[in-house]
mmCIF file of C-alpha atoms and ligand atoms in Angstrom:
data_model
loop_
_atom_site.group_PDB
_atom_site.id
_atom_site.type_symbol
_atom_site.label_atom_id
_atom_site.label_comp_id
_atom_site.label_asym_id
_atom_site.label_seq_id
_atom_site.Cartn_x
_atom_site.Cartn_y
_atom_site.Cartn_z
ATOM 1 C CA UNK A 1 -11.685 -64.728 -138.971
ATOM 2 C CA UNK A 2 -11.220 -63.967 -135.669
ATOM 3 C CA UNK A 3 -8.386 -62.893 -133.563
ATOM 4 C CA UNK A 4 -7.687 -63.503 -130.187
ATOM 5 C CA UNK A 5 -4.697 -61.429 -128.724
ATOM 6 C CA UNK A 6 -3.208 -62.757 -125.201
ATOM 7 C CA UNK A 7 -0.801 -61.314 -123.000
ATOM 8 C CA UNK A 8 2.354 -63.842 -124.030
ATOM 9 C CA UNK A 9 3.795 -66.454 -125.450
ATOM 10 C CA UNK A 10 3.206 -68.740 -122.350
ATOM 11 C CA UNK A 11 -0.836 -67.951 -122.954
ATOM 12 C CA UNK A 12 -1.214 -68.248 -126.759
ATOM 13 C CA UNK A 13 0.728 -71.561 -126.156
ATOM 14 C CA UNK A 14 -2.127 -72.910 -123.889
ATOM 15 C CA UNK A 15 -5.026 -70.992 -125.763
ATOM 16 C CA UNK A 16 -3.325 -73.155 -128.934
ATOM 17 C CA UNK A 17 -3.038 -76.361 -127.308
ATOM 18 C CA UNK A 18 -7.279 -76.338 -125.852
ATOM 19 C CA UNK A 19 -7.935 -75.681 -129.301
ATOM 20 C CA UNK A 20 -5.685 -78.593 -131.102
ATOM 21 C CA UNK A 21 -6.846 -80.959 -128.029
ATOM 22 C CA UNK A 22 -10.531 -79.836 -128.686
ATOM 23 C CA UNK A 23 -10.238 -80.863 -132.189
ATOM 24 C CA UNK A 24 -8.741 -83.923 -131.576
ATOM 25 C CA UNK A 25 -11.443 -84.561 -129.331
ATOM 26 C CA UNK A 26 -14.129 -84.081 -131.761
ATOM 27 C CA UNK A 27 -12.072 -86.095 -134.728
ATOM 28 C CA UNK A 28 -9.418 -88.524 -133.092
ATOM 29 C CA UNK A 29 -8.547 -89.520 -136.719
ATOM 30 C CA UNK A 30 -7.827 -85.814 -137.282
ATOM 31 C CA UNK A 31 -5.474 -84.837 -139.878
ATOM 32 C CA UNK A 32 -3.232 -82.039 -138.926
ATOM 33 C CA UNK A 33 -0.493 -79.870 -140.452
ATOM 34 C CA UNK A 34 2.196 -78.456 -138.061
ATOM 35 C CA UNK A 35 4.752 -75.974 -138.172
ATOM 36 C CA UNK A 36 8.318 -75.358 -136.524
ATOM 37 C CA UNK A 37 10.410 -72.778 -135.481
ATOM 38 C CA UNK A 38 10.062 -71.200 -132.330
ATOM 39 C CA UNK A 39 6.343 -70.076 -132.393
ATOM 40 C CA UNK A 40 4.950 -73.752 -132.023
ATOM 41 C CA UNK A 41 7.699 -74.985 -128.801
ATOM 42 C CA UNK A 42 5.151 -73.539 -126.222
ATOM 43 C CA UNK A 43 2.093 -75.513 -127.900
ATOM 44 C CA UNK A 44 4.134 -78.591 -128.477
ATOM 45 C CA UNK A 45 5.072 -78.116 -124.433
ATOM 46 C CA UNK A 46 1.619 -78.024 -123.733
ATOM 47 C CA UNK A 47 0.328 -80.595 -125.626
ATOM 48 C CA UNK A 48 2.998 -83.302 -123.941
ATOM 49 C CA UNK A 49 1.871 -81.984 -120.533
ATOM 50 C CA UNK A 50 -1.774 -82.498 -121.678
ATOM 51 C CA UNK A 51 -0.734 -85.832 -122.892
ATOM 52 C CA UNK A 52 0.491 -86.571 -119.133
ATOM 53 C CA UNK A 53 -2.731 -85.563 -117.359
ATOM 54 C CA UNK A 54 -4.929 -87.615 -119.987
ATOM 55 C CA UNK A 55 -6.636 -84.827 -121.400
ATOM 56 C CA UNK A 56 -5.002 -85.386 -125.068
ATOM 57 C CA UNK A 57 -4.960 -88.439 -127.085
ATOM 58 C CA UNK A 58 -3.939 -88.511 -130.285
ATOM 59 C CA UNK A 59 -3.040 -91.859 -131.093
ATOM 60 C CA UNK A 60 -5.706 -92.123 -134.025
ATOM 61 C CA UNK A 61 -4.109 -88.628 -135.384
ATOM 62 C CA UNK A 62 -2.009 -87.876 -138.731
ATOM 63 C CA UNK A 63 0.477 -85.404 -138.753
ATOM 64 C CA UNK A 64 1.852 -83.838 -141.631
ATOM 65 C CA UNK A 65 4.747 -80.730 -141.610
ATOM 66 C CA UNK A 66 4.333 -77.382 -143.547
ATOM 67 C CA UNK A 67 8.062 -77.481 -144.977
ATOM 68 C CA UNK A 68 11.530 -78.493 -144.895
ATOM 69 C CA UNK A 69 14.959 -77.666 -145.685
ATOM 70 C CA UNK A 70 15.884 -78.916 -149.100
ATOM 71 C CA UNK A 71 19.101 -81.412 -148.651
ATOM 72 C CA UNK A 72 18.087 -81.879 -144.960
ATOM 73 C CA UNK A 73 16.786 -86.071 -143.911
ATOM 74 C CA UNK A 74 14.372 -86.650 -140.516
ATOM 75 C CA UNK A 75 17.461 -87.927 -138.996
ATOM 76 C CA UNK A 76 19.165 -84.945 -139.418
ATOM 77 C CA UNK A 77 18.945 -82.688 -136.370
ATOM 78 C CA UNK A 78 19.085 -79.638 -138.729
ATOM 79 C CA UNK A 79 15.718 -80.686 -140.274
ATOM 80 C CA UNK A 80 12.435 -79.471 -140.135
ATOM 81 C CA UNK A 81 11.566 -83.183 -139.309
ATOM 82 C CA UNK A 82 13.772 -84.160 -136.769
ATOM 83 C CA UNK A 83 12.871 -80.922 -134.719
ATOM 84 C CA UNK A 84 9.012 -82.580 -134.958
ATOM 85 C CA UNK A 85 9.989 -85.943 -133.459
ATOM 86 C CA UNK A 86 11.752 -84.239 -131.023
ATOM 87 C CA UNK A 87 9.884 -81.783 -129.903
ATOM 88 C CA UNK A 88 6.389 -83.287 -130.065
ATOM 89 C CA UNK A 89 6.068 -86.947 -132.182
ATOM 90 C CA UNK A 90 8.402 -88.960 -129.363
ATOM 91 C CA UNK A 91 7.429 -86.883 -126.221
ATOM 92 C CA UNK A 92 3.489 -87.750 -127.048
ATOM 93 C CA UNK A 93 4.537 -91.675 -128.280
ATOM 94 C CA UNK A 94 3.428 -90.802 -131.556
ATOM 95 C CA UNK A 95 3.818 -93.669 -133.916
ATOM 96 C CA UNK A 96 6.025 -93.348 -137.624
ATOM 97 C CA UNK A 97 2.874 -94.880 -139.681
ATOM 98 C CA UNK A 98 0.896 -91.429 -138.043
ATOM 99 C CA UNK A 99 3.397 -89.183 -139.675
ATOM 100 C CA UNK A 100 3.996 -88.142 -143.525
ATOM 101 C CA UNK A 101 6.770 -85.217 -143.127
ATOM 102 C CA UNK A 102 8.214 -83.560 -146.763
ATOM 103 C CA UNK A 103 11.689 -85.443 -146.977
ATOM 104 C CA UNK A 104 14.248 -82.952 -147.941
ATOM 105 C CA UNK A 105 16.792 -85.176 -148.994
ATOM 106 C CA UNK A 106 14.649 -86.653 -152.005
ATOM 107 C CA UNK A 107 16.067 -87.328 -155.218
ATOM 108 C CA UNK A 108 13.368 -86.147 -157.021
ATOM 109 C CA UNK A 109 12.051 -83.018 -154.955
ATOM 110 C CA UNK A 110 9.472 -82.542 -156.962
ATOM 111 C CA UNK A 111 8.214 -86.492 -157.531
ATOM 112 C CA UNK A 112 8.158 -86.082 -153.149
ATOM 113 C CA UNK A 113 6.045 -83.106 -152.921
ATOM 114 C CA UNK A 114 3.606 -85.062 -155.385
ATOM 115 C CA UNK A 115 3.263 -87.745 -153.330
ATOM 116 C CA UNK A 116 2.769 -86.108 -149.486
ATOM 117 C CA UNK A 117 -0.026 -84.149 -151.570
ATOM 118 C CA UNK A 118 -1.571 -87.438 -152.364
ATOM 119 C CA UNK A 119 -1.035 -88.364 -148.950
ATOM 120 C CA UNK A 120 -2.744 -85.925 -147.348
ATOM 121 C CA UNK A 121 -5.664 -85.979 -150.404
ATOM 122 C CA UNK A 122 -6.125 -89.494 -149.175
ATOM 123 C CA UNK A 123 -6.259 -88.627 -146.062
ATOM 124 C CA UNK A 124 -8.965 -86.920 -146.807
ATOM 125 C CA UNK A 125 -7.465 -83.304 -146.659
ATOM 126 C CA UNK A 126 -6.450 -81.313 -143.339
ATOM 127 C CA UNK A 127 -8.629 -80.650 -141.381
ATOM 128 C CA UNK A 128 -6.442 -78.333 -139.746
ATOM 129 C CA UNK A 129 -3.350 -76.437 -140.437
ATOM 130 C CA UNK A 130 -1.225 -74.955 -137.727
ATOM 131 C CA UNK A 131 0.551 -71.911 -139.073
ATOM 132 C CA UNK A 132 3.311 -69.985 -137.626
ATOM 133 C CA UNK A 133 4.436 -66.294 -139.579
ATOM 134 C CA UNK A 134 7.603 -65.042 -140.601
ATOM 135 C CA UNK A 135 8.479 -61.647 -140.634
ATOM 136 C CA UNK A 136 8.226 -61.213 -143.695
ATOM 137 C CA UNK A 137 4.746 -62.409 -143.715
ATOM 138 C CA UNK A 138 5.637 -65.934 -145.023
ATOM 139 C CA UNK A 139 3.591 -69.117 -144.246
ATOM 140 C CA UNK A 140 5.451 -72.511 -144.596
ATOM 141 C CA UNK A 141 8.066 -71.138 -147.088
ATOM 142 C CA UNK A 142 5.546 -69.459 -149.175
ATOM 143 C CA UNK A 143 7.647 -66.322 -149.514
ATOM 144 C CA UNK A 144 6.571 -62.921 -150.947
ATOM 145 C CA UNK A 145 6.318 -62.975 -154.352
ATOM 146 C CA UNK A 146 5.732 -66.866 -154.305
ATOM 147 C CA UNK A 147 2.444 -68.068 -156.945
ATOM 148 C CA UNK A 148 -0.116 -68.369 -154.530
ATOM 149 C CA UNK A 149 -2.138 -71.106 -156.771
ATOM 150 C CA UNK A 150 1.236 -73.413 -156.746
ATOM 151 C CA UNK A 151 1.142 -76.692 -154.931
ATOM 152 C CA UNK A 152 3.182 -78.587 -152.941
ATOM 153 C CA UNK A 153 7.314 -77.558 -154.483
ATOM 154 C CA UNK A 154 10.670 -76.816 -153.849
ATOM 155 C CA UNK A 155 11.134 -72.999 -153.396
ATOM 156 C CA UNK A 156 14.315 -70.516 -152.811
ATOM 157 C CA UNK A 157 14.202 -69.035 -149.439
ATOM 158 C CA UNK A 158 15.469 -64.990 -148.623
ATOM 159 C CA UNK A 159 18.075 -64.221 -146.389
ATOM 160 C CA UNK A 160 15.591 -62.947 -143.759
ATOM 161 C CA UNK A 161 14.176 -66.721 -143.728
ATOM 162 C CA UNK A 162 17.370 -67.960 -143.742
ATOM 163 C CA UNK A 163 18.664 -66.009 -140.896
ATOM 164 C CA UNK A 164 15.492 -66.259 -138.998
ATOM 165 C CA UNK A 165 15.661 -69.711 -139.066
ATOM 166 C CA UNK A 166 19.259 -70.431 -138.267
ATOM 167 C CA UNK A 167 18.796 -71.383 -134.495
ATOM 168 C CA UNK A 168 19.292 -75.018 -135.538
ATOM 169 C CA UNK A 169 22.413 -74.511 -137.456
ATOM 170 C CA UNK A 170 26.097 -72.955 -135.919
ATOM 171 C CA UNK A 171 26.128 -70.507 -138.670
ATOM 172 C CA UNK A 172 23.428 -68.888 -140.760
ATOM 173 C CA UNK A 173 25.695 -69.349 -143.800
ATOM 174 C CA UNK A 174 24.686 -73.068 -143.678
ATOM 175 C CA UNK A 175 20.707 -72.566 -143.538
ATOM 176 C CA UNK A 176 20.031 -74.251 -146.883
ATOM 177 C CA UNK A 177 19.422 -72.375 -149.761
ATOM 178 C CA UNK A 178 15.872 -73.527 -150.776
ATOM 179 C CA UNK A 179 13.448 -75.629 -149.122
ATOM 180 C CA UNK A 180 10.496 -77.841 -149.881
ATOM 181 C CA UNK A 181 6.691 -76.377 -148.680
ATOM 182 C CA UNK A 182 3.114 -77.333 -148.829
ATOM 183 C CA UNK A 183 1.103 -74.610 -151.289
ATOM 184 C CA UNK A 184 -0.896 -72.226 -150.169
ATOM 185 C CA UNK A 185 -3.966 -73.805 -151.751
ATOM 186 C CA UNK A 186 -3.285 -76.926 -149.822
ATOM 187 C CA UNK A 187 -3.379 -74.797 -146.910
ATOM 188 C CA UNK A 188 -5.925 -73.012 -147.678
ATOM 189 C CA UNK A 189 -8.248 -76.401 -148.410
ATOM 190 C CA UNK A 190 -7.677 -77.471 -144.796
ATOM 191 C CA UNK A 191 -10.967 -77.377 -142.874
ATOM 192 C CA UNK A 192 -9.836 -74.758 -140.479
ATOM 193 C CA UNK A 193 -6.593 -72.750 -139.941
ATOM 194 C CA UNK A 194 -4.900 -71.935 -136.401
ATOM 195 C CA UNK A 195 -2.376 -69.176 -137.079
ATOM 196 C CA UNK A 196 -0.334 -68.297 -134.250
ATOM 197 C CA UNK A 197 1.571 -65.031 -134.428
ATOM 198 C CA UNK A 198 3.897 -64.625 -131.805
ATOM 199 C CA UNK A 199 7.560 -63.277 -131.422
ATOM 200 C CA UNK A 200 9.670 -59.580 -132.077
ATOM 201 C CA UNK A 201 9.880 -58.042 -135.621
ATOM 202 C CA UNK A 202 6.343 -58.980 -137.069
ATOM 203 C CA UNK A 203 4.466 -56.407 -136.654
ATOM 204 C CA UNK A 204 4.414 -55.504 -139.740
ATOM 205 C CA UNK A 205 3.385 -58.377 -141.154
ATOM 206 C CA UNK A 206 0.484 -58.307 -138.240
ATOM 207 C CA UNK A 207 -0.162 -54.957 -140.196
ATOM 208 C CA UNK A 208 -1.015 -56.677 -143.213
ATOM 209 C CA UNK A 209 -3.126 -59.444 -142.045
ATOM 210 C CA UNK A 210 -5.204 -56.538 -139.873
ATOM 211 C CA UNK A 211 -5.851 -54.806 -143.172
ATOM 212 C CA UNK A 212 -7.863 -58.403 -144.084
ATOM 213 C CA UNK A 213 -7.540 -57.630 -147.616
ATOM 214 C CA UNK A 214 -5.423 -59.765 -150.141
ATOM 215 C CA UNK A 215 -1.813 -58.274 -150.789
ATOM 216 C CA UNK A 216 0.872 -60.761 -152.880
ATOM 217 C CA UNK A 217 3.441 -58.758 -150.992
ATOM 218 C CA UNK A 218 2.584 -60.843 -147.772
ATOM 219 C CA UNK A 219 1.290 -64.186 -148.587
ATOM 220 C CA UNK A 220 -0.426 -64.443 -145.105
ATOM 221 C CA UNK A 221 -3.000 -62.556 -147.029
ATOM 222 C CA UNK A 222 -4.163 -65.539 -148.976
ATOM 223 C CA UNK A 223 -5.628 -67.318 -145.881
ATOM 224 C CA UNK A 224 -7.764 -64.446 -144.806
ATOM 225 C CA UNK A 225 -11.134 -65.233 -146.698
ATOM 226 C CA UNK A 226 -10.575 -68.507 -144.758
ATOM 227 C CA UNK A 227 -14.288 -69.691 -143.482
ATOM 228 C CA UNK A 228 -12.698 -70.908 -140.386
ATOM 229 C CA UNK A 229 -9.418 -68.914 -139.512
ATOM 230 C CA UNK A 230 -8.515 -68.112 -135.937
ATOM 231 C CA UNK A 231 -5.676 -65.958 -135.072
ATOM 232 C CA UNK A 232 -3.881 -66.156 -131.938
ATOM 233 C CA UNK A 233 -0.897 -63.098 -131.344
ATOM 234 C CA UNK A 234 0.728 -62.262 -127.933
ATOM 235 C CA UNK A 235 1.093 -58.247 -127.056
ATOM 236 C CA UNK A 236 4.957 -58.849 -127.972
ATOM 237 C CA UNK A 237 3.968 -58.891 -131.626
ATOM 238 C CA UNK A 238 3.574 -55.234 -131.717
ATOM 239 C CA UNK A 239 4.515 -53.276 -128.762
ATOM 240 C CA UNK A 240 4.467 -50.176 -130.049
ATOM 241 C CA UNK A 241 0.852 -50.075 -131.558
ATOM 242 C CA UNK A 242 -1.943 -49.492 -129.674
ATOM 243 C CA UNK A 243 -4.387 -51.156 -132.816
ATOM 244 C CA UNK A 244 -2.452 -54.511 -131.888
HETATM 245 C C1 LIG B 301 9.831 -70.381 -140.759
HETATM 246 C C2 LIG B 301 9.062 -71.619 -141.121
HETATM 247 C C3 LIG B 301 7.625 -71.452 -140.838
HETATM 248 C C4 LIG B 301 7.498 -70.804 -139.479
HETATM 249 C C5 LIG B 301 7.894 -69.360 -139.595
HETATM 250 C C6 LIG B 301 7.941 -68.588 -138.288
HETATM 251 O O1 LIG B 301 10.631 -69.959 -141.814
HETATM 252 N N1 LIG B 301 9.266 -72.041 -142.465
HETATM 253 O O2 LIG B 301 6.976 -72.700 -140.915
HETATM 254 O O3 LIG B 301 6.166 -70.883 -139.052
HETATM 255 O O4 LIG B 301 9.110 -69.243 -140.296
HETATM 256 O O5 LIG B 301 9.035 -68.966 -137.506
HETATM 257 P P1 LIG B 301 9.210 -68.557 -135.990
HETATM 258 O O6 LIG B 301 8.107 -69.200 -135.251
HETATM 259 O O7 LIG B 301 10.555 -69.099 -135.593
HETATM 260 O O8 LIG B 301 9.139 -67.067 -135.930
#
């Protein structure tokens, strides 16, 4: 693995984008698994500027999201989804046949997370993922605790997710309780993984990914032995620790 630490948020969001644009070069049919919250807004910023100047094309590209929140549709402003499209898929002209996104509003949550894994199997598997990290060293909504060998599935989400993750909603009490997320296996498959670590309070789990061992308590562990992980964390991350 390696790990790349910049000064902030601004940087690792250009550092991010040269490396998704790089890729894309290389593979234009590129399969790619994104993430929200606020980690990601800087890249997607960059990417749509790169997009204007001509030096990113991803018109051949799939895109695929890491999670969503159960009960919550694409054209539902509160979703996982919608932020995507409106952040990144209409700003770069993206078209809906490049996109397969985990539809929280399915009937049959688990007959949905089936199929996107099929989806992105016939894809021919990531060949990157795009991680951001919770503070409590989550990855999509793999939460501590969570079976690290489970696919694709619905899963309950903590308070600290919940209230992490409330910016899109007037009142944390209305974060959903569960939500749907790709496995870590899955994620672990892709063919390389860009985790971005940025933002206050996860230090900690920067800790814990610094140790480079395994530890169930933070699932960011299980990407570690990755062959092809790169780790880009602004200074903010942990401001109090010189090892950071
Ligand atoms: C959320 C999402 C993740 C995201 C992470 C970090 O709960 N499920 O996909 O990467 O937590 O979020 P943020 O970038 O807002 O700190």
């Amino acid at each position: 693995m390696t790990v790349t630490w910049v000064e902030d948020a601004n940087t690792l969001a250009i550092r991010a984008a040269v490396y998704l644009a790089d890729l894309v070069s290389a593979k234009p049919e590129a399969a790619i698994a994104l993430p929200t919250g606020a980690t990601p807004l800087g890249l997607y910023r960059q990417l749509v500027l790169a997009r204007q100047a001509g030096g990113f094309d991803p018109h051949r590209a799939k895109f695929f999201n890491l999670d969503e929140f159960v009960g919550k549709s694409v054209a539902d402003p509160q979703s996982y989804g919608g932020f995507l499209w409106r952040h990144l898929f209409e700003p770069l002209g993206i078209r809906a046949d490049q996109v397969r996104l985990l539809h929280g509003a399915a009937a049959d949550a688990q007959a949905e997370c089936d199929d996107f894994e099929k989806t992105i199997a016939a894809a021919g598997g990531l060949d990157l993922a795009i991680l951001g990290l919770g503070r409590n060293g989550h990855v999509a909504f793999n939460e501590p605790g969570s079976d690290w060998t489970a696919g694709t599935r619905c899963v309950a989400l903590t308070e600290m997710t919940r209230t992490a993750q409330s910016t899109l909603y007037r009142d944390p009490a209305e974060v959903p309780l569960a939500g749907l997320t790709m496995g870590l296996p899955t994620i672990r498959q892709a063919r390389a993984i860009l985790l971005l670590v940025s933002g206050t309070g996860k230090s900690d789990a920067m800790r814990a990914v610094l140790r480079g061992r395994p530890d169930p308590l933070w699932p960011v562990t299980a990407i570690l032995d990755h062959p092809n992980l790169t780790i880009i964390a602004d200074r903010a991350v942990c401001p109090e620790d010189s090892v950071c």
